[in-house]
């Protein structure tokens, strides 16, 4: 079932998990979709090679913020290699949504930003 | 009278059984059956290359193609058919002019004037030649209403301004620019004038002699013709001195190893096999438009604009760009909606496992146009959302993107009502 704009998805938009940038942190990464004005800042803290804490703030559409919330919650505890190898297809499966081609970039913003960061 | 039945799209396309409410004609208009039939008739009975074959079919195809050119000439009231060049679209028409004028006309240090509101297609070709040739590109700011004010034009002109290029109707703000008055100012100073008529062709009458412009560009696909056929009108006195844009088949008089003599107008600008069936389709689209009449088309645009303003203004937090008076604008309306919204969400969240504990609600300062467009799409409503190929204008408006609705002859008041209900639904989800 397509979960886009359903309760669970919207909950992660209106009340995203891990929202509000934390200090201290080990790595900060920023991402931007200039075409639609979406922007994202995320901070990561590592314990050995695994993500121990994650926080983010973003401006943008429902899809990019909800995807950030869902993805970053999932990514906690994962190591760098697992994050780097996480594919867009795995992300679509995690989110449970189908998107038109024009909006795929909205969900790729958090994935690309975290992969750039780690 | 409803023209919806003239367009097979509305009978064929359904969004999960919901009828199509098409509000993106400023991007591409739907095609009436008579145009589809004309293209098909040509392909089935007359298809051959033009200006080349000695056989009957080629001659008939050539006659059809030149007949379409004559129809376009009459449509824009050009003096001669050779002032009509077929291109792919407005973008190609403007690129043709920009590229060709750099060869013989512009010199380093010359100025070109365009406005803040131009589509990228009337922006990037000039930016390109400015960079390459050392030309200065001056940007005219719009007034409060989003119009190109005549006084501002006078102020923005430089002694070395050699060309000005403005849109006839703004594709974002909907404003109809006073191009005839602008022309008068430019003529006194001998400045070439290009009009981007992409949004006006098919909506209001175009008379190139009355406007007095040197160039005028428009696309067929925004006025019911197929995609891939466009027009450049070029005043003969100017274009006969210009160099070809593309080189290849069909545009020469004589070729030897080192030198080439170009063919006469307009063929020197139509290198390669042209889009003949597209031209036939454009002729049919013009015939369709003429059969309805601009008085009627304009009345539809004005009625729907007025109705849409009334409907949209009911939405709390909405900001509509451009002037409100439907008499001063085309059927194009752009808007944004603020996110902190008094319409409270009717959705009661079911908490999922990851959301135990206290919820902190993050407010957004606006409803993202892409979300609005996606939700409306699910209701069968097609609107445009984004930067509209006008990023300098978006910067001026202070937003990265806007939502836009636009009309043509098939739209009705009920489309606006469906839109209103769709937006209410979207806001219940998003607010």
mmCIF file with all atom_site columns, C-alpha atoms in Angstrom, chain B residues 94-194:
data_model
loop_
_atom_site.group_PDB
_atom_site.id
_atom_site.type_symbol
_atom_site.label_atom_id
_atom_site.label_alt_id
_atom_site.label_comp_id
_atom_site.label_asym_id
_atom_site.label_entity_id
_atom_site.label_seq_id
_atom_site.pdbx_PDB_ins_code
_atom_site.Cartn_x
_atom_site.Cartn_y
_atom_site.Cartn_z
_atom_site.occupancy
_atom_site.B_iso_or_equiv
_atom_site.pdbx_formal_charge
_atom_site.auth_seq_id
_atom_site.auth_comp_id
_atom_site.auth_asym_id
_atom_site.auth_atom_id
_atom_site.pdbx_PDB_model_num
ATOM 1   C CA . UNK B 1 94  ? 14.879 33.113 -29.462 1.00 0.00 ? 94  UNK B CA 1
ATOM 2   C CA . UNK B 1 95  ? 18.125 31.141 -29.590 1.00 0.00 ? 95  UNK B CA 1
ATOM 3   C CA . UNK B 1 96  ? 18.091 31.590 -33.367 1.00 0.00 ? 96  UNK B CA 1
ATOM 4   C CA . UNK B 1 97  ? 17.848 35.356 -33.044 1.00 0.00 ? 97  UNK B CA 1
ATOM 5   C CA . UNK B 1 98  ? 20.447 35.599 -30.260 1.00 0.00 ? 98  UNK B CA 1
ATOM 6   C CA . UNK B 1 99  ? 22.963 33.376 -32.017 1.00 0.00 ? 99  UNK B CA 1
ATOM 7   C CA . UNK B 1 100 ? 22.506 34.900 -35.420 1.00 0.00 ? 100 UNK B CA 1
ATOM 8   C CA . UNK B 1 101 ? 22.703 38.515 -34.245 1.00 0.00 ? 101 UNK B CA 1
ATOM 9   C CA . UNK B 1 102 ? 26.035 37.882 -32.522 1.00 0.00 ? 102 UNK B CA 1
ATOM 10  C CA . UNK B 1 103 ? 27.526 36.984 -35.896 1.00 0.00 ? 103 UNK B CA 1
ATOM 11  C CA . UNK B 1 104 ? 26.906 40.297 -37.586 1.00 0.00 ? 104 UNK B CA 1
ATOM 12  C CA . UNK B 1 105 ? 25.044 42.722 -35.384 1.00 0.00 ? 105 UNK B CA 1
ATOM 13  C CA . UNK B 1 106 ? 26.268 42.926 -31.778 1.00 0.00 ? 106 UNK B CA 1
ATOM 14  C CA . UNK B 1 107 ? 29.610 44.399 -30.832 1.00 0.00 ? 107 UNK B CA 1
ATOM 15  C CA . UNK B 1 108 ? 31.531 44.218 -27.587 1.00 0.00 ? 108 UNK B CA 1
ATOM 16  C CA . UNK B 1 109 ? 30.154 46.746 -25.107 1.00 0.00 ? 109 UNK B CA 1
ATOM 17  C CA . UNK B 1 110 ? 26.628 46.721 -26.539 1.00 0.00 ? 110 UNK B CA 1
ATOM 18  C CA . UNK B 1 111 ? 23.719 46.430 -24.118 1.00 0.00 ? 111 UNK B CA 1
ATOM 19  C CA . UNK B 1 112 ? 20.695 44.129 -24.210 1.00 0.00 ? 112 UNK B CA 1
ATOM 20  C CA . UNK B 1 113 ? 17.637 44.793 -22.047 1.00 0.00 ? 113 UNK B CA 1
ATOM 21  C CA . UNK B 1 114 ? 15.347 42.082 -20.690 1.00 0.00 ? 114 UNK B CA 1
ATOM 22  C CA . UNK B 1 115 ? 13.074 41.984 -17.654 1.00 0.00 ? 115 UNK B CA 1
ATOM 23  C CA . UNK B 1 116 ? 13.238 40.165 -14.325 1.00 0.00 ? 116 UNK B CA 1
ATOM 24  C CA . UNK B 1 117 ? 10.101 38.242 -15.259 1.00 0.00 ? 117 UNK B CA 1
ATOM 25  C CA . UNK B 1 118 ? 11.373 36.475 -18.352 1.00 0.00 ? 118 UNK B CA 1
ATOM 26  C CA . UNK B 1 119 ? 11.216 32.734 -18.852 1.00 0.00 ? 119 UNK B CA 1
ATOM 27  C CA . UNK B 1 120 ? 14.663 31.124 -19.003 1.00 0.00 ? 120 UNK B CA 1
ATOM 28  C CA . UNK B 1 121 ? 14.136 30.793 -22.752 1.00 0.00 ? 121 UNK B CA 1
ATOM 29  C CA . UNK B 1 122 ? 14.182 34.584 -23.034 1.00 0.00 ? 122 UNK B CA 1
ATOM 30  C CA . UNK B 1 123 ? 17.011 34.853 -20.527 1.00 0.00 ? 123 UNK B CA 1
ATOM 31  C CA . UNK B 1 124 ? 19.669 32.221 -21.125 1.00 0.00 ? 124 UNK B CA 1
ATOM 32  C CA . UNK B 1 125 ? 20.258 32.874 -24.867 1.00 0.00 ? 125 UNK B CA 1
ATOM 33  C CA . UNK B 1 126 ? 21.029 36.512 -24.040 1.00 0.00 ? 126 UNK B CA 1
ATOM 34  C CA . UNK B 1 127 ? 23.111 35.566 -21.021 1.00 0.00 ? 127 UNK B CA 1
ATOM 35  C CA . UNK B 1 128 ? 25.106 33.210 -23.256 1.00 0.00 ? 128 UNK B CA 1
ATOM 36  C CA . UNK B 1 129 ? 25.912 35.772 -25.934 1.00 0.00 ? 129 UNK B CA 1
ATOM 37  C CA . UNK B 1 130 ? 26.590 38.432 -23.309 1.00 0.00 ? 130 UNK B CA 1
ATOM 38  C CA . UNK B 1 131 ? 29.289 36.232 -21.811 1.00 0.00 ? 131 UNK B CA 1
ATOM 39  C CA . UNK B 1 132 ? 30.757 35.204 -25.154 1.00 0.00 ? 132 UNK B CA 1
ATOM 40  C CA . UNK B 1 133 ? 30.752 38.562 -26.839 1.00 0.00 ? 133 UNK B CA 1
ATOM 41  C CA . UNK B 1 134 ? 31.311 40.993 -23.957 1.00 0.00 ? 134 UNK B CA 1
ATOM 42  C CA . UNK B 1 135 ? 27.764 42.350 -24.156 1.00 0.00 ? 135 UNK B CA 1
ATOM 43  C CA . UNK B 1 136 ? 26.127 43.811 -21.060 1.00 0.00 ? 136 UNK B CA 1
ATOM 44  C CA . UNK B 1 137 ? 22.810 42.254 -20.116 1.00 0.00 ? 137 UNK B CA 1
ATOM 45  C CA . UNK B 1 138 ? 20.622 44.781 -18.285 1.00 0.00 ? 138 UNK B CA 1
ATOM 46  C CA . UNK B 1 139 ? 17.741 43.471 -16.161 1.00 0.00 ? 139 UNK B CA 1
ATOM 47  C CA . UNK B 1 140 ? 14.650 45.631 -15.846 1.00 0.00 ? 140 UNK B CA 1
ATOM 48  C CA . UNK B 1 141 ? 12.885 45.235 -12.492 1.00 0.00 ? 141 UNK B CA 1
ATOM 49  C CA . UNK B 1 142 ? 9.104  44.807 -12.539 1.00 0.00 ? 142 UNK B CA 1
ATOM 50  C CA . UNK B 1 143 ? 6.785  47.222 -10.770 1.00 0.00 ? 143 UNK B CA 1
ATOM 51  C CA . UNK B 1 144 ? 4.650  46.365 -7.742  1.00 0.00 ? 144 UNK B CA 1
ATOM 52  C CA . UNK B 1 145 ? 1.970  44.836 -9.934  1.00 0.00 ? 145 UNK B CA 1
ATOM 53  C CA . UNK B 1 146 ? 4.519  42.662 -11.704 1.00 0.00 ? 146 UNK B CA 1
ATOM 54  C CA . UNK B 1 147 ? 4.305  44.682 -14.911 1.00 0.00 ? 147 UNK B CA 1
ATOM 55  C CA . UNK B 1 148 ? 6.954  46.148 -17.144 1.00 0.00 ? 148 UNK B CA 1
ATOM 56  C CA . UNK B 1 149 ? 6.316  49.869 -16.644 1.00 0.00 ? 149 UNK B CA 1
ATOM 57  C CA . UNK B 1 150 ? 7.040  52.136 -19.569 1.00 0.00 ? 150 UNK B CA 1
ATOM 58  C CA . UNK B 1 151 ? 8.833  54.673 -17.361 1.00 0.00 ? 151 UNK B CA 1
ATOM 59  C CA . UNK B 1 152 ? 11.094 51.914 -16.037 1.00 0.00 ? 152 UNK B CA 1
ATOM 60  C CA . UNK B 1 153 ? 11.967 50.925 -19.605 1.00 0.00 ? 153 UNK B CA 1
ATOM 61  C CA . UNK B 1 154 ? 12.949 54.502 -20.424 1.00 0.00 ? 154 UNK B CA 1
ATOM 62  C CA . UNK B 1 155 ? 15.134 54.598 -17.337 1.00 0.00 ? 155 UNK B CA 1
ATOM 63  C CA . UNK B 1 156 ? 16.759 51.245 -17.995 1.00 0.00 ? 156 UNK B CA 1
ATOM 64  C CA . UNK B 1 157 ? 17.843 52.072 -21.532 1.00 0.00 ? 157 UNK B CA 1
ATOM 65  C CA . UNK B 1 158 ? 21.514 52.730 -22.090 1.00 0.00 ? 158 UNK B CA 1
ATOM 66  C CA . UNK B 1 159 ? 22.905 54.726 -25.040 1.00 0.00 ? 159 UNK B CA 1
ATOM 67  C CA . UNK B 1 160 ? 24.354 51.434 -26.264 1.00 0.00 ? 160 UNK B CA 1
ATOM 68  C CA . UNK B 1 161 ? 21.194 49.332 -25.813 1.00 0.00 ? 161 UNK B CA 1
ATOM 69  C CA . UNK B 1 162 ? 20.716 47.616 -29.158 1.00 0.00 ? 162 UNK B CA 1
ATOM 70  C CA . UNK B 1 163 ? 18.013 45.091 -28.414 1.00 0.00 ? 163 UNK B CA 1
ATOM 71  C CA . UNK B 1 164 ? 15.224 44.628 -25.892 1.00 0.00 ? 164 UNK B CA 1
ATOM 72  C CA . UNK B 1 165 ? 13.353 41.345 -25.363 1.00 0.00 ? 165 UNK B CA 1
ATOM 73  C CA . UNK B 1 166 ? 10.174 41.112 -23.284 1.00 0.00 ? 166 UNK B CA 1
ATOM 74  C CA . UNK B 1 167 ? 7.334  38.669 -22.856 1.00 0.00 ? 167 UNK B CA 1
ATOM 75  C CA . UNK B 1 168 ? 3.894  39.669 -24.142 1.00 0.00 ? 168 UNK B CA 1
ATOM 76  C CA . UNK B 1 169 ? 2.145  37.921 -21.225 1.00 0.00 ? 169 UNK B CA 1
ATOM 77  C CA . UNK B 1 170 ? 4.093  36.813 -18.151 1.00 0.00 ? 170 UNK B CA 1
ATOM 78  C CA . UNK B 1 171 ? 4.038  33.028 -17.737 1.00 0.00 ? 171 UNK B CA 1
ATOM 79  C CA . UNK B 1 172 ? 4.135  33.365 -13.929 1.00 0.00 ? 172 UNK B CA 1
ATOM 80  C CA . UNK B 1 173 ? 2.395  36.634 -13.057 1.00 0.00 ? 173 UNK B CA 1
ATOM 81  C CA . UNK B 1 174 ? -0.089 36.640 -15.923 1.00 0.00 ? 174 UNK B CA 1
ATOM 82  C CA . UNK B 1 175 ? 0.440  40.334 -16.581 1.00 0.00 ? 175 UNK B CA 1
ATOM 83  C CA . UNK B 1 176 ? -0.122 41.616 -20.098 1.00 0.00 ? 176 UNK B CA 1
ATOM 84  C CA . UNK B 1 177 ? 2.799  43.905 -20.833 1.00 0.00 ? 177 UNK B CA 1
ATOM 85  C CA . UNK B 1 178 ? 2.251  47.188 -22.760 1.00 0.00 ? 178 UNK B CA 1
ATOM 86  C CA . UNK B 1 179 ? 4.393  46.087 -25.692 1.00 0.00 ? 179 UNK B CA 1
ATOM 87  C CA . UNK B 1 180 ? 3.044  48.607 -28.200 1.00 0.00 ? 180 UNK B CA 1
ATOM 88  C CA . UNK B 1 181 ? 3.982  51.491 -25.914 1.00 0.00 ? 181 UNK B CA 1
ATOM 89  C CA . UNK B 1 182 ? 7.359  49.899 -25.234 1.00 0.00 ? 182 UNK B CA 1
ATOM 90  C CA . UNK B 1 183 ? 7.921  49.637 -28.980 1.00 0.00 ? 183 UNK B CA 1
ATOM 91  C CA . UNK B 1 184 ? 7.345  53.383 -29.408 1.00 0.00 ? 184 UNK B CA 1
ATOM 92  C CA . UNK B 1 185 ? 10.024 54.153 -26.847 1.00 0.00 ? 185 UNK B CA 1
ATOM 93  C CA . UNK B 1 186 ? 12.464 51.740 -28.436 1.00 0.00 ? 186 UNK B CA 1
ATOM 94  C CA . UNK B 1 187 ? 11.854 52.928 -31.960 1.00 0.00 ? 187 UNK B CA 1
ATOM 95  C CA . UNK B 1 188 ? 12.894 56.478 -31.111 1.00 0.00 ? 188 UNK B CA 1
ATOM 96  C CA . UNK B 1 189 ? 16.298 55.057 -30.231 1.00 0.00 ? 189 UNK B CA 1
ATOM 97  C CA . UNK B 1 190 ? 16.522 52.526 -33.038 1.00 0.00 ? 190 UNK B CA 1
ATOM 98  C CA . UNK B 1 191 ? 16.566 49.535 -30.697 1.00 0.00 ? 191 UNK B CA 1
ATOM 99  C CA . UNK B 1 192 ? 15.553 46.096 -31.967 1.00 0.00 ? 192 UNK B CA 1
ATOM 100 C CA . UNK B 1 193 ? 12.575 44.561 -30.180 1.00 0.00 ? 193 UNK B CA 1
ATOM 101 C CA . UNK B 1 194 ? 11.850 40.868 -29.645 1.00 0.00 ? 194 UNK B CA 1
#
